[in-house]
Amino acid sequence: MSVLVTGGAGFIGSNFVLDWLAASDELVINLDKLTYAGNTENLQSLQGDPRHVFVPGDFGDSALVANLLAKHQPRAVINFAAESHVDRSIHGPEDFIQTNIVGTFHLLEAVRAYWGGLQDSARQDFRLLHVSTDEVYGSLAKDDPAFTETHRYEPNSPYSASKAASDHLVRAYHHTYGLPVLTTNCSNNYGPYHFPEKLIPLMIVNALAGKPLPVYGDGQQIRDWLYVKDHCSAIRRVLEAGRVGEVYNIGGWNEKPNLEIVHTVCALLDELRARTDGKSYREQITYVTDRPGHDRRYAIDASKIERELGWKPAETFETGIRKTVLWYLDNQSWVANVQSGAYREWVEKNYAGRAA
Ligand code: NAD
Ligand code: TYD
């Protein structure tokens, strides 16, 4: 038996592959295009492991995907591949349309053809699990109830609009062709191997480098945060027992304003790797121009997955963020290796124009 994972060299995908193979011997075919966000170093511990087949390539390449499906006959496809960063989608939306919408469409077509040719029981057992985000639901006011699975779609950024479109395609392939799909919409993840363009790893990396900690706007935007390994366990559970055609929201019951997140990171670094001048890392916080169209609040109601599938996060924010900061302190060479010229160009592009 095997599963095909797309985007398994990215942040969540690589954590998923590592956790999968820590828990089972089932073969993982890992298809990843290795964009700036894909990093084979995340998978270094699997080098030479016959349970992991890494294939560099595009999930939108139907011929390649058809070949992989025919060759390995996976019982499931888990789709992580995407462009995932809101700020990048603002600077350059086209990649998001191509990858998240057109790429997902091509994947669906290849999977539909494969699934259509399976024999009875394999056909019945097959699943396509599409990994999506809470951002498709738009922005909540302070006292609004958290997003449930039936919340209307109201995406506000090119990123969330492209993910919303991919969710709709996945839904349509179930409704029209009967493709056995599952969709998960998860809140903000954090943890090991998180590329330092997103809030938490950027703050850790900048703090340690003595650089400014750029807080957008007033820093009171709220996100729900989930430790990445809890997201991975939720996906495994949905794959195992989720009802075909259903959507499951995944979250950590853990809403926090950005500024509180930055303060927590500073406090942990003050404790674990104090600045040589004895001052707090908080001194490095700089308020910068807000993100255009910045969603004010996301909150996930994760009661369906808890009620139906018995899933709950294992980490609290306090335990998860401590593990995360420790991981970055222990993996400085990983951090150095991802800060390539292209990374520095991105930082320049995103932050140079934001007046302090
Ligand atoms: P990421 O940007 O770290 O990784 C994406 C991976 O996809 C990279 O390895 C990249 O090389 C690969 N990829 C991109 N285009 C590809 C293509 N055409 N073919 C094959 N591979 C391709 O993203 P992430 O944070 O790991 O997110 C993974 C998925 O989870 C995405 O679909 C994202 O929308 C969703 N998600 C992310 C979060 C979060 O907080 N990061 C939360 C909820 C949902
Ligand atoms: P991010 O990690 O990019 O995730 P998302 O936009 O998908 O939620 O950003 C999380 C929050 O942190 C978001 O409200 C934007 C904010 N933010 C900053 O304040 N400063 C930064 O440098 C970054 C990257 C994000």
Short mmCIF file of N, CA, C and O in Angstrom, two decimals, residues 45-138:
data_model
loop_
_atom_site.label_atom_id
_atom_site.label_comp_id
_atom_site.label_asym_id
_atom_site.label_seq_id
_atom_site.Cartn_x
_atom_site.Cartn_y
_atom_site.Cartn_z
N SER A 45 16.45 13.22 7.04
CA SER A 45 16.47 12.02 7.90
C SER A 45 15.90 10.80 7.17
O SER A 45 16.04 9.68 7.64
N LEU A 46 15.28 11.01 6.00
CA LEU A 46 14.71 9.89 5.25
C LEU A 46 15.63 9.42 4.12
O LEU A 46 15.25 8.53 3.34
N GLN A 47 16.81 10.03 4.04
CA GLN A 47 17.71 9.64 2.94
C GLN A 47 18.02 8.14 3.01
O GLN A 47 18.37 7.62 4.07
N GLY A 48 17.84 7.47 1.88
CA GLY A 48 18.11 6.03 1.82
C GLY A 48 16.98 5.18 2.39
O GLY A 48 17.07 3.96 2.39
N ASP A 49 15.92 5.80 2.84
CA ASP A 49 14.79 5.06 3.41
C ASP A 49 13.89 4.59 2.26
O ASP A 49 13.31 5.41 1.55
N PRO A 50 13.75 3.28 2.07
CA PRO A 50 12.98 2.79 0.92
C PRO A 50 11.48 3.09 1.04
O PRO A 50 10.73 2.92 0.07
N ARG A 51 11.03 3.54 2.20
CA ARG A 51 9.60 3.84 2.38
C ARG A 51 9.24 5.22 1.83
O ARG A 51 8.08 5.62 1.85
N HIS A 52 10.28 5.97 1.38
CA HIS A 52 10.05 7.34 0.89
C HIS A 52 10.62 7.48 -0.51
O HIS A 52 11.83 7.32 -0.71
N VAL A 53 9.73 7.76 -1.48
CA VAL A 53 10.19 7.98 -2.86
C VAL A 53 9.96 9.45 -3.19
O VAL A 53 8.81 9.90 -3.27
N PHE A 54 11.06 10.20 -3.33
CA PHE A 54 10.90 11.62 -3.63
C PHE A 54 10.95 11.84 -5.14
O PHE A 54 11.88 11.39 -5.81
N VAL A 55 9.95 12.54 -5.66
CA VAL A 55 9.89 12.82 -7.10
C VAL A 55 9.83 14.34 -7.28
O VAL A 55 8.82 14.96 -6.93
N PRO A 56 10.90 14.95 -7.83
CA PRO A 56 10.80 16.37 -8.10
C PRO A 56 9.91 16.59 -9.32
O PRO A 56 10.12 15.96 -10.36
N GLY A 57 8.90 17.43 -9.19
CA GLY A 57 8.01 17.65 -10.34
C GLY A 57 6.76 18.40 -9.94
O GLY A 57 6.51 18.64 -8.76
N ASP A 58 5.99 18.73 -10.98
CA ASP A 58 4.82 19.60 -10.82
C ASP A 58 3.56 18.74 -10.65
O ASP A 58 3.29 17.87 -11.49
N PHE A 59 2.76 19.02 -9.64
CA PHE A 59 1.52 18.25 -9.45
C PHE A 59 0.50 18.58 -10.53
O PHE A 59 -0.50 17.90 -10.68
N GLY A 60 0.76 19.66 -11.29
CA GLY A 60 -0.12 20.01 -12.40
C GLY A 60 0.30 19.35 -13.71
O GLY A 60 -0.33 19.55 -14.74
N ASP A 61 1.37 18.55 -13.66
CA ASP A 61 1.85 17.83 -14.84
C ASP A 61 1.07 16.50 -14.92
O ASP A 61 1.44 15.50 -14.29
N SER A 62 -0.01 16.52 -15.68
CA SER A 62 -0.94 15.37 -15.67
C SER A 62 -0.26 14.07 -16.08
O SER A 62 -0.56 13.01 -15.52
N ALA A 63 0.65 14.15 -17.06
CA ALA A 63 1.30 12.92 -17.53
C ALA A 63 2.17 12.34 -16.41
O ALA A 63 2.15 11.12 -16.16
N LEU A 64 2.92 13.20 -15.75
CA LEU A 64 3.77 12.75 -14.64
C LEU A 64 2.90 12.13 -13.54
O LEU A 64 3.20 11.04 -13.04
N VAL A 65 1.84 12.82 -13.16
CA VAL A 65 0.99 12.31 -12.07
C VAL A 65 0.33 11.00 -12.51
O VAL A 65 0.27 10.04 -11.72
N ALA A 66 -0.13 10.93 -13.76
CA ALA A 66 -0.75 9.69 -14.25
C ALA A 66 0.24 8.53 -14.16
O ALA A 66 -0.11 7.42 -13.73
N ASN A 67 1.49 8.79 -14.53
CA ASN A 67 2.52 7.75 -14.44
C ASN A 67 2.74 7.29 -13.02
O ASN A 67 2.85 6.09 -12.74
N LEU A 68 2.84 8.25 -12.11
CA LEU A 68 3.08 7.91 -10.70
C LEU A 68 1.92 7.10 -10.14
O LEU A 68 2.11 6.12 -9.41
N LEU A 69 0.70 7.50 -10.51
CA LEU A 69 -0.48 6.78 -10.02
C LEU A 69 -0.50 5.36 -10.57
O LEU A 69 -0.75 4.40 -9.84
N ALA A 70 -0.22 5.24 -11.88
CA ALA A 70 -0.25 3.91 -12.50
C ALA A 70 0.83 3.01 -11.90
O ALA A 70 0.61 1.83 -11.65
N LYS A 71 2.00 3.59 -11.66
CA LYS A 71 3.12 2.78 -11.18
C LYS A 71 2.94 2.34 -9.73
O LYS A 71 3.19 1.19 -9.39
N HIS A 72 2.51 3.28 -8.86
CA HIS A 72 2.50 2.98 -7.42
C HIS A 72 1.13 2.58 -6.89
O HIS A 72 1.03 2.09 -5.76
N GLN A 73 0.07 2.82 -7.67
CA GLN A 73 -1.29 2.44 -7.26
C GLN A 73 -1.61 2.88 -5.82
O GLN A 73 -2.01 2.05 -4.99
N PRO A 74 -1.45 4.17 -5.51
CA PRO A 74 -1.71 4.60 -4.14
C PRO A 74 -3.18 4.46 -3.75
O PRO A 74 -4.06 4.55 -4.61
N ARG A 75 -3.40 4.28 -2.47
CA ARG A 75 -4.79 4.20 -1.98
C ARG A 75 -5.32 5.58 -1.65
O ARG A 75 -6.52 5.75 -1.35
N ALA A 76 -4.41 6.59 -1.63
CA ALA A 76 -4.85 7.95 -1.32
C ALA A 76 -3.88 8.96 -1.91
O ALA A 76 -2.70 8.66 -2.09
N VAL A 77 -4.41 10.14 -2.20
CA VAL A 77 -3.57 11.29 -2.58
C VAL A 77 -3.84 12.38 -1.55
O VAL A 77 -5.01 12.68 -1.26
N ILE A 78 -2.78 12.94 -1.00
CA ILE A 78 -2.94 14.01 -0.01
C ILE A 78 -2.29 15.25 -0.60
O ILE A 78 -1.08 15.28 -0.85
N ASN A 79 -3.11 16.26 -0.85
CA ASN A 79 -2.66 17.41 -1.65
C ASN A 79 -2.29 18.61 -0.78
O ASN A 79 -3.16 19.38 -0.34
N PHE A 80 -0.98 18.77 -0.58
CA PHE A 80 -0.47 19.95 0.14
C PHE A 80 0.06 21.01 -0.82
O PHE A 80 0.27 22.15 -0.42
N ALA A 81 0.38 20.62 -2.05
CA ALA A 81 1.10 21.52 -2.95
C ALA A 81 0.31 22.81 -3.17
O ALA A 81 -0.87 22.78 -3.50
N ALA A 82 0.98 23.93 -2.98
CA ALA A 82 0.33 25.23 -3.17
C ALA A 82 1.37 26.33 -3.06
O ALA A 82 2.46 26.12 -2.55
N GLU A 83 1.00 27.49 -3.56
CA GLU A 83 1.66 28.73 -3.14
C GLU A 83 0.90 29.16 -1.90
O GLU A 83 -0.33 29.16 -1.88
N SER A 84 1.63 29.52 -0.84
CA SER A 84 0.95 29.62 0.46
C SER A 84 1.09 30.95 1.20
O SER A 84 0.54 31.08 2.29
N HIS A 85 1.79 31.91 0.63
CA HIS A 85 2.05 33.11 1.44
C HIS A 85 1.25 34.33 0.94
O HIS A 85 1.42 34.77 -0.19
N VAL A 86 0.40 34.86 1.83
CA VAL A 86 -0.49 35.97 1.47
C VAL A 86 0.29 37.17 0.91
O VAL A 86 -0.09 37.73 -0.13
N ASP A 87 1.39 37.54 1.55
CA ASP A 87 2.13 38.72 1.08
C ASP A 87 2.68 38.50 -0.33
O ASP A 87 2.68 39.41 -1.15
N ARG A 88 3.15 37.29 -0.60
CA ARG A 88 3.63 37.00 -1.96
C ARG A 88 2.47 37.06 -2.95
O ARG A 88 2.64 37.46 -4.10
N SER A 89 1.28 36.65 -2.51
CA SER A 89 0.13 36.68 -3.43
C SER A 89 -0.27 38.11 -3.75
O SER A 89 -0.85 38.38 -4.81
N ILE A 90 0.06 39.03 -2.85
CA ILE A 90 -0.25 40.45 -3.10
C ILE A 90 0.77 41.02 -4.10
O ILE A 90 0.41 41.74 -5.02
N HIS A 91 2.03 40.64 -3.93
CA HIS A 91 3.07 41.13 -4.85
C HIS A 91 2.98 40.48 -6.23
O HIS A 91 3.33 41.09 -7.23
N GLY A 92 2.53 39.22 -6.27
CA GLY A 92 2.51 38.51 -7.56
C GLY A 92 1.47 37.41 -7.56
O GLY A 92 1.77 36.25 -7.29
N PRO A 93 0.21 37.74 -7.87
CA PRO A 93 -0.86 36.74 -7.76
C PRO A 93 -0.81 35.61 -8.80
O PRO A 93 -1.40 34.55 -8.59
N GLU A 94 -0.11 35.82 -9.91
CA GLU A 94 -0.26 34.86 -11.01
C GLU A 94 0.14 33.42 -10.64
O GLU A 94 -0.55 32.47 -11.00
N ASP A 95 1.25 33.29 -9.92
CA ASP A 95 1.68 31.94 -9.51
C ASP A 95 0.59 31.23 -8.70
O ASP A 95 0.48 30.00 -8.71
N PHE A 96 -0.17 32.03 -7.96
CA PHE A 96 -1.21 31.46 -7.09
C PHE A 96 -2.36 30.91 -7.92
O PHE A 96 -2.94 29.87 -7.60
N ILE A 97 -2.66 31.62 -9.02
CA ILE A 97 -3.72 31.16 -9.91
C ILE A 97 -3.26 29.88 -10.60
O ILE A 97 -3.97 28.88 -10.65
N GLN A 98 -2.03 29.93 -11.10
CA GLN A 98 -1.50 28.77 -11.84
C GLN A 98 -1.41 27.54 -10.94
O GLN A 98 -1.88 26.46 -11.30
N THR A 99 -0.80 27.70 -9.79
CA THR A 99 -0.56 26.53 -8.94
C THR A 99 -1.84 26.10 -8.23
O THR A 99 -2.27 24.94 -8.35
N ASN A 100 -2.44 27.03 -7.50
CA ASN A 100 -3.52 26.61 -6.60
C ASN A 100 -4.81 26.27 -7.36
O ASN A 100 -5.56 25.39 -6.93
N ILE A 101 -5.04 26.95 -8.47
CA ILE A 101 -6.28 26.67 -9.21
C ILE A 101 -6.00 25.71 -10.37
O ILE A 101 -6.52 24.58 -10.41
N VAL A 102 -5.15 26.15 -11.31
CA VAL A 102 -4.93 25.32 -12.51
C VAL A 102 -4.23 24.01 -12.13
O VAL A 102 -4.59 22.93 -12.61
N GLY A 103 -3.25 24.11 -11.23
CA GLY A 103 -2.53 22.89 -10.79
C GLY A 103 -3.47 21.90 -10.14
O GLY A 103 -3.45 20.70 -10.43
N THR A 104 -4.33 22.40 -9.24
CA THR A 104 -5.28 21.50 -8.57
C THR A 104 -6.24 20.88 -9.58
O THR A 104 -6.57 19.68 -9.49
N PHE A 105 -6.65 21.66 -10.56
CA PHE A 105 -7.53 21.13 -11.60
C PHE A 105 -6.85 19.96 -12.33
O PHE A 105 -7.45 18.88 -12.52
N HIS A 106 -5.59 20.15 -12.73
CA HIS A 106 -4.89 19.06 -13.44
C HIS A 106 -4.72 17.83 -12.55
O HIS A 106 -4.85 16.70 -13.01
N LEU A 107 -4.44 18.08 -11.28
CA LEU A 107 -4.32 16.94 -10.36
C LEU A 107 -5.65 16.18 -10.29
O LEU A 107 -5.69 14.94 -10.36
N LEU A 108 -6.73 16.94 -10.17
CA LEU A 108 -8.06 16.30 -10.08
C LEU A 108 -8.35 15.46 -11.32
O LEU A 108 -8.89 14.35 -11.21
N GLU A 109 -7.98 15.99 -12.47
CA GLU A 109 -8.23 15.24 -13.71
C GLU A 109 -7.43 13.93 -13.73
O GLU A 109 -7.97 12.88 -14.09
N ALA A 110 -6.17 14.02 -13.33
CA ALA A 110 -5.34 12.80 -13.34
C ALA A 110 -5.88 11.79 -12.32
O ALA A 110 -5.95 10.58 -12.59
N VAL A 111 -6.28 12.29 -11.16
CA VAL A 111 -6.78 11.39 -10.12
C VAL A 111 -8.12 10.78 -10.53
O VAL A 111 -8.39 9.60 -10.30
N ARG A 112 -8.94 11.58 -11.18
CA ARG A 112 -10.25 11.07 -11.63
C ARG A 112 -10.06 9.92 -12.62
O ARG A 112 -10.73 8.88 -12.53
N ALA A 113 -9.12 10.10 -13.54
CA ALA A 113 -8.88 9.04 -14.53
C ALA A 113 -8.36 7.77 -13.85
O ALA A 113 -8.81 6.65 -14.15
N TYR A 114 -7.45 7.94 -12.92
CA TYR A 114 -6.88 6.79 -12.20
C TYR A 114 -7.97 6.08 -11.39
O TYR A 114 -8.13 4.86 -11.48
N TRP A 115 -8.71 6.86 -10.62
CA TRP A 115 -9.75 6.30 -9.75
C TRP A 115 -10.81 5.57 -10.58
O TRP A 115 -11.27 4.48 -10.20
N GLY A 116 -11.13 6.16 -11.74
CA GLY A 116 -12.15 5.54 -12.61
C GLY A 116 -11.73 4.17 -13.10
O GLY A 116 -12.57 3.33 -13.42
N GLY A 117 -10.40 3.92 -13.14
CA GLY A 117 -9.92 2.64 -13.65
C GLY A 117 -9.65 1.61 -12.57
O GLY A 117 -9.22 0.49 -12.86
N LEU A 118 -9.90 1.97 -11.32
CA LEU A 118 -9.62 1.02 -10.23
C LEU A 118 -10.69 -0.06 -10.13
O LEU A 118 -11.84 0.16 -10.53
N GLN A 119 -10.30 -1.19 -9.57
CA GLN A 119 -11.27 -2.28 -9.35
C GLN A 119 -12.12 -1.94 -8.13
O GLN A 119 -11.77 -1.07 -7.33
N ASP A 120 -13.21 -2.68 -7.97
CA ASP A 120 -14.23 -2.35 -6.97
C ASP A 120 -13.76 -1.89 -5.60
O ASP A 120 -14.05 -0.80 -5.18
N SER A 121 -13.02 -2.76 -4.91
CA SER A 121 -12.73 -2.41 -3.52
C SER A 121 -11.69 -1.28 -3.45
O SER A 121 -11.79 -0.39 -2.61
N ALA A 122 -10.70 -1.30 -4.36
CA ALA A 122 -9.71 -0.22 -4.39
C ALA A 122 -10.41 1.10 -4.72
O ALA A 122 -10.08 2.16 -4.16
N ARG A 123 -11.38 1.03 -5.60
CA ARG A 123 -12.12 2.22 -6.01
C ARG A 123 -12.93 2.78 -4.83
O ARG A 123 -13.03 3.97 -4.61
N GLN A 124 -13.49 1.86 -4.06
CA GLN A 124 -14.29 2.27 -2.90
C GLN A 124 -13.43 2.85 -1.79
O GLN A 124 -13.84 3.79 -1.11
N ASP A 125 -12.25 2.30 -1.62
CA ASP A 125 -11.40 2.71 -0.50
C ASP A 125 -10.59 3.97 -0.82
O ASP A 125 -10.05 4.60 0.08
N PHE A 126 -10.46 4.30 -2.10
CA PHE A 126 -9.58 5.42 -2.49
C PHE A 126 -10.09 6.75 -1.91
O PHE A 126 -11.29 6.99 -1.81
N ARG A 127 -9.12 7.62 -1.53
CA ARG A 127 -9.47 8.97 -1.07
C ARG A 127 -8.51 10.00 -1.67
O ARG A 127 -7.30 9.75 -1.77
N LEU A 128 -9.07 11.16 -2.00
CA LEU A 128 -8.24 12.35 -2.28
C LEU A 128 -8.49 13.32 -1.14
O LEU A 128 -9.63 13.77 -0.94
N LEU A 129 -7.44 13.62 -0.37
CA LEU A 129 -7.60 14.58 0.72
C LEU A 129 -6.96 15.90 0.31
O LEU A 129 -5.76 15.97 0.02
N HIS A 130 -7.76 16.94 0.28
CA HIS A 130 -7.30 18.27 -0.15
C HIS A 130 -7.10 19.14 1.10
O HIS A 130 -8.04 19.35 1.88
N VAL A 131 -5.86 19.64 1.24
CA VAL A 131 -5.52 20.42 2.43
C VAL A 131 -5.76 21.91 2.14
O VAL A 131 -5.13 22.47 1.23
N SER A 132 -6.67 22.51 2.89
CA SER A 132 -6.94 23.92 2.65
C SER A 132 -6.86 24.72 3.95
O SER A 132 -6.38 24.23 4.97
N THR A 133 -7.34 25.95 3.87
CA THR A 133 -7.08 26.93 4.92
C THR A 133 -8.37 27.59 5.42
O THR A 133 -9.36 27.64 4.68
N ASP A 134 -8.31 28.10 6.63
CA ASP A 134 -9.46 28.85 7.16
C ASP A 134 -9.62 30.20 6.46
O ASP A 134 -10.66 30.85 6.58
N GLU A 135 -8.58 30.63 5.73
CA GLU A 135 -8.63 31.97 5.12
C GLU A 135 -9.70 32.09 4.05
O GLU A 135 -10.10 33.19 3.69
N VAL A 136 -10.19 30.94 3.55
CA VAL A 136 -11.24 30.98 2.52
C VAL A 136 -12.53 31.59 3.07
O VAL A 136 -13.36 32.09 2.31
N TYR A 137 -12.69 31.56 4.39
CA TYR A 137 -13.94 32.05 4.99
C TYR A 137 -13.94 33.57 5.19
O TYR A 137 -14.95 34.13 5.63
N GLY A 138 -12.80 34.22 4.94
CA GLY A 138 -12.76 35.67 5.09
C GLY A 138 -12.42 36.09 6.50
O GLY A 138 -11.81 35.35 7.25
#
